[in-house]
Short mmCIF file of C-alpha atoms in Angstrom, two decimals:
data_model
loop_
_atom_site.label_atom_id
_atom_site.label_comp_id
_atom_site.label_asym_id
_atom_site.label_seq_id
_atom_site.Cartn_x
_atom_site.Cartn_y
_atom_site.Cartn_z
CA MET A 117 0.00 0.00 0.00
CA LEU A 118 1.31 3.45 -0.96
CA VAL A 119 0.19 6.35 1.28
CA LYS A 120 0.70 10.03 0.48
CA GLU A 121 -0.66 13.25 1.94
CA TYR A 122 -1.49 16.11 -0.41
CA ARG A 123 -1.99 19.71 0.72
CA ILE A 124 -3.67 22.08 -1.75
CA CYS A 125 -4.14 25.72 -0.80
CA MET A 126 -6.79 27.99 -2.29
CA PRO A 127 -7.37 31.79 -2.09
CA LEU A 128 -10.78 31.13 -0.52
CA THR A 129 -12.35 30.46 2.86
CA THR A 130 -13.46 26.94 3.74
CA GLU A 131 -17.11 28.04 3.54
CA GLU A 132 -16.57 29.52 0.08
CA TYR A 133 -14.76 26.38 -1.03
CA ARG A 134 -17.69 24.24 0.10
CA VAL A 135 -19.87 25.89 -2.56
CA GLY A 136 -17.09 25.92 -5.15
CA GLN A 137 -16.41 22.23 -4.61
CA LEU A 138 -20.06 21.26 -5.14
CA TYR A 139 -20.27 23.42 -8.25
CA THR A 140 -17.07 21.99 -9.74
CA ILE A 141 -18.10 18.37 -9.12
CA SER A 142 -21.55 18.99 -10.61
CA LYS A 143 -20.12 20.72 -13.67
CA HIS A 144 -17.58 17.94 -14.23
CA SER A 145 -20.27 15.26 -13.91
CA HIS A 146 -22.39 17.05 -16.51
CA GLN A 147 -19.47 17.45 -18.93
CA GLU A 148 -18.33 13.81 -18.58
CA SER A 149 -21.85 12.44 -18.97
CA GLU A 150 -22.16 14.25 -22.29
CA LYS A 151 -19.11 12.29 -23.49
CA GLY A 152 -20.78 8.97 -22.67
CA GLU A 153 -18.31 8.14 -19.91
CA GLY A 154 -18.84 9.93 -16.69
CA VAL A 155 -20.32 9.75 -13.24
CA GLU A 156 -23.47 7.77 -12.49
CA VAL A 157 -25.05 8.61 -9.13
CA VAL A 158 -26.37 5.44 -7.46
CA LYS A 159 -27.19 6.85 -4.01
CA ASN A 160 -27.38 10.33 -2.51
CA GLU A 161 -28.91 10.38 0.96
CA PRO A 162 -28.51 11.94 4.44
CA HIS A 163 -26.25 10.07 6.86
CA GLU A 164 -25.71 10.51 10.59
CA ASP A 165 -22.34 9.70 12.16
CA PRO A 166 -21.93 9.32 15.94
CA VAL A 167 -18.64 11.27 15.87
CA HIS A 168 -18.98 13.76 13.00
CA GLY A 169 -22.73 14.41 13.18
CA PRO A 170 -25.10 14.89 10.23
CA GLY A 171 -23.74 14.56 6.72
CA GLN A 172 -24.41 13.17 3.27
CA PHE A 173 -23.64 9.75 1.82
CA THR A 174 -23.15 9.36 -1.93
CA GLU A 175 -22.37 6.32 -4.05
CA LYS A 176 -21.25 6.85 -7.62
CA ARG A 177 -20.00 4.77 -10.53
CA VAL A 178 -17.08 6.47 -12.25
CA HIS A 179 -16.64 5.07 -15.77
CA LEU A 180 -12.97 4.99 -16.72
CA SER A 181 -12.46 2.67 -19.70
CA SER A 182 -11.22 5.30 -22.14
CA LYS A 183 -8.98 6.98 -19.55
CA LEU A 184 -6.78 3.97 -18.79
CA PRO A 185 -3.28 3.67 -20.31
CA SER A 186 -2.76 0.96 -22.91
CA TRP A 187 -1.01 -1.42 -20.51
CA ALA A 188 -3.92 -1.17 -18.06
CA ARG A 189 -6.59 -1.61 -20.75
CA ALA A 190 -4.90 -4.85 -21.76
CA VAL A 191 -5.77 -6.46 -18.39
CA THR A 192 -9.21 -4.94 -17.72
CA PRO A 193 -12.61 -5.48 -19.37
CA ARG A 194 -13.83 -3.08 -22.05
CA ILE A 195 -16.61 -1.86 -19.73
CA PHE A 196 -14.78 -0.73 -16.62
CA TYR A 197 -15.79 1.46 -13.71
CA ILE A 198 -15.04 1.91 -10.05
CA THR A 199 -17.53 2.52 -7.28
CA GLU A 200 -16.94 5.63 -5.20
CA LYS A 201 -18.50 5.83 -1.76
CA ALA A 202 -18.22 9.16 0.05
CA TRP A 203 -19.30 10.33 3.49
CA ASN A 204 -19.29 14.12 3.63
CA TYR A 205 -19.30 15.77 7.07
CA TYR A 206 -17.78 19.02 5.82
CA PRO A 207 -15.14 20.15 6.68
CA TYR A 208 -14.27 16.44 7.05
CA THR A 209 -14.89 13.83 4.35
CA ILE A 210 -14.06 10.20 3.68
CA THR A 211 -13.95 8.67 0.20
CA ALA A 212 -13.50 4.96 -0.45
CA ASP A 213 -13.07 3.50 -3.93
CA SER A 214 -13.14 -0.19 -4.79
CA HIS A 215 -13.59 -2.44 -7.79
CA SER A 216 -17.24 -2.64 -8.67
CA LEU A 217 -16.82 -5.55 -11.07
CA GLN A 218 -17.28 -8.89 -9.34
CA CYS A 219 -15.05 -10.88 -11.70
CA SER A 220 -12.64 -13.31 -10.11
CA PHE A 221 -9.86 -12.51 -12.56
CA LEU A 222 -9.77 -8.81 -11.67
CA PRO A 223 -6.94 -7.81 -9.31
CA LYS A 224 -7.70 -6.48 -5.85
CA PHE A 225 -7.58 -2.69 -5.93
CA SER A 226 -8.71 -0.02 -3.48
CA ILE A 227 -8.33 3.70 -2.85
CA TYR A 228 -9.08 5.36 0.49
CA ILE A 229 -9.11 9.16 0.78
CA GLU A 230 -9.54 11.08 4.02
CA THR A 231 -9.95 14.86 3.69
CA LYS A 232 -9.94 17.78 6.11
CA TYR A 233 -10.35 21.46 5.26
CA GLU A 234 -8.91 24.28 7.36
CA ASP A 235 -8.54 28.06 7.06
CA ASN A 236 -4.74 28.15 6.95
CA CYS A 237 -1.84 27.90 4.49
CA GLY A 238 -1.25 24.18 4.95
CA ASP A 239 0.89 24.43 8.07
CA SER A 240 -1.13 22.10 10.35
CA GLU A 241 1.11 19.21 11.33
CA ASN A 242 -0.08 15.66 11.90
CA ILE A 243 -3.64 16.65 11.02
CA PHE A 244 -4.57 13.01 10.38
CA HIS A 245 -2.91 11.70 13.57
CA SER A 246 -0.36 9.70 11.58
CA ASP A 247 0.34 7.43 14.55
CA LYS A 248 -2.71 5.55 13.30
CA ILE A 249 -1.07 5.04 9.90
CA LEU A 250 1.26 2.11 9.28
CA GLY A 251 4.67 3.54 8.35
CA ASP A 252 5.66 7.05 7.25
CA HIS A 253 3.88 8.85 4.46
CA GLU A 254 5.10 11.55 2.09
CA VAL A 255 3.63 15.06 2.35
CA SER A 256 3.34 16.98 -0.94
CA PHE A 257 2.24 20.60 -1.37
CA LEU A 258 0.39 21.08 -4.66
CA ASP A 259 0.54 24.62 -6.04
CA ILE A 260 -2.52 25.36 -8.20
CA ALA A 261 -0.68 28.20 -9.93
CA PHE A 262 2.83 26.91 -10.59
CA ASP A 263 2.75 23.09 -10.57
CA GLU A 264 2.59 21.56 -14.04
CA ILE A 265 -0.50 19.71 -15.26
CA PRO A 266 -0.79 17.46 -18.35
CA GLU A 267 -0.74 19.66 -21.45
CA ARG A 268 -4.05 18.27 -22.76
CA TYR A 269 -5.84 19.68 -19.71
CA TYR A 270 -4.33 23.16 -19.85
CA ARG A 271 -6.71 26.06 -20.49
CA SER A 272 -5.37 29.61 -20.40
CA LEU A 273 -8.67 30.88 -18.97
CA GLU A 274 -8.22 28.46 -16.04
CA ASP A 275 -4.62 29.42 -15.30
CA PRO A 276 -4.45 31.03 -11.81
CA ARG A 277 -1.31 32.93 -12.87
CA PHE A 278 -3.45 34.99 -15.26
CA PHE A 279 -7.01 34.66 -13.95
CA SER A 280 -8.55 37.61 -12.11
CA SER A 281 -11.97 37.33 -10.47
CA ALA A 282 -14.36 40.16 -11.30
CA LYS A 283 -16.61 39.34 -8.31
CA THR A 284 -14.00 38.82 -5.58
CA GLY A 285 -11.02 40.79 -6.91
CA ARG A 286 -8.72 37.82 -6.23
CA GLY A 287 -5.97 36.75 -8.57
CA PRO A 288 -3.83 36.52 -10.51
CA LEU A 289 -1.59 34.43 -8.21
CA ARG A 290 2.10 35.36 -8.07
CA GLU A 291 5.17 33.45 -6.89
CA GLY A 292 4.95 32.86 -3.14
CA TRP A 293 1.22 33.59 -3.07
CA ARG A 294 0.58 30.94 -0.39
CA GLN A 295 2.59 32.93 2.17
CA HIS A 296 0.84 36.29 1.76
CA THR A 297 -2.63 35.70 0.27
CA LYS A 298 -5.74 36.35 2.37
CA PRO A 299 -8.15 34.66 2.68
CA ILE A 300 -6.53 31.25 2.31
CA MET A 301 -7.63 27.69 3.05
CA CYS A 302 -6.12 24.26 2.60
CA SER A 303 -7.46 20.89 1.50
CA TYR A 304 -5.56 18.19 3.38
CA LYS A 305 -5.95 14.81 1.65
CA LEU A 306 -4.55 11.54 2.94
CA VAL A 307 -4.61 9.07 0.04
CA SER A 308 -3.98 5.33 0.41
CA VAL A 309 -3.72 3.20 -2.74
CA LYS A 310 -3.56 -0.59 -2.58
CA PHE A 311 -3.11 -2.99 -5.51
CA GLU A 312 -2.29 -6.47 -4.31
CA VAL A 313 -0.86 -8.12 -7.41
CA TRP A 314 2.72 -9.36 -7.43
CA GLY A 315 4.82 -7.76 -10.16
CA LEU A 316 2.39 -4.89 -10.79
CA GLN A 317 1.78 -3.47 -7.31
CA THR A 318 4.41 -0.70 -7.29
CA ARG A 319 3.76 0.37 -10.89
CA VAL A 320 0.00 0.57 -10.47
CA GLU A 321 0.07 2.30 -7.08
CA GLN A 322 2.51 4.95 -8.35
CA PHE A 323 0.44 5.44 -11.52
CA VAL A 324 -2.78 5.88 -9.54
CA HIS A 325 -1.14 8.46 -7.27
CA LYS A 326 0.01 10.43 -10.32
CA VAL A 327 -3.54 10.38 -11.70
CA ILE A 328 -4.94 11.51 -8.34
CA ARG A 329 -2.33 14.29 -8.11
CA ASP A 330 -3.31 15.57 -11.58
CA ILE A 331 -7.03 15.37 -10.75
CA LEU A 332 -6.53 17.31 -7.51
CA LEU A 333 -4.51 20.02 -9.24
CA ILE A 334 -6.91 20.41 -12.16
CA GLY A 335 -10.03 20.34 -9.96
CA HIS A 336 -8.75 22.94 -7.53
CA ARG A 337 -7.48 25.18 -10.36
CA GLN A 338 -10.92 25.08 -11.94
CA ALA A 339 -12.77 25.67 -8.67
CA PHE A 340 -10.86 28.97 -8.37
CA ALA A 341 -11.04 29.89 -12.05
CA TRP A 342 -14.82 29.34 -12.02
CA VAL A 343 -15.33 31.41 -8.85
CA ASP A 344 -17.34 34.07 -10.70
CA GLU A 345 -19.76 31.34 -11.83
CA TRP A 346 -20.48 30.00 -8.34
CA CYS A 347 -19.73 32.94 -6.02
CA GLY A 348 -22.93 33.92 -4.22
CA GLU A 349 -24.70 30.66 -5.04
CA SER A 350 -26.08 28.47 -2.25
CA MET A 351 -26.30 25.08 -3.93
CA GLY A 352 -23.17 25.17 -6.08
CA SER A 353 -24.91 23.73 -9.14
CA PRO A 354 -23.92 24.93 -12.63
CA ARG A 355 -26.30 27.17 -14.48
#
């Protein structure tokens, strides 16, 4: 199992990000569904947790066949999706992914993501109480403005180095913005990837972490670049 912690700062408050996150997820789901491979919502219902209180449980099928690299497509069925189960007690969430195909020949694969949001620049130490985690884990700061993303996903209108919000007056983001920008919040994400197949485990776990890193960067960049679309909204759904 490969465990990494990602910290992604945003020039927003946690309450603002809550709306921006819902809007971004909804807009992505709509865009992907139009392509024929996207997110299918299976369940979306209230859920009460004895520790975290009231929240929302969602179960989705994320169709991924066309997004897999050639070496992965060679060992998976043509119709391939994972089931995502998420318990949202904002500002704390848990996401668990597992194979949804009950075929005996499919390898055992799971992703577990624990998320916490705080109004700071990512300087909270041991936020996940890492004594509960087996072994050390790497901590990576992801910079939405200056970290590279795959070229095919780059959009100049979504580049935080050039984007300026008409509604909030925030942006563009300059070098060192995390140290002096106000307001600022941070998404702390503890990601565990497990692929228990001898000979492929390391390669697959590293590949999945790279995909997750890219998704986190792109999603957070867009949540900020789309701020004028969702700022002031209550539900965070795209118009």
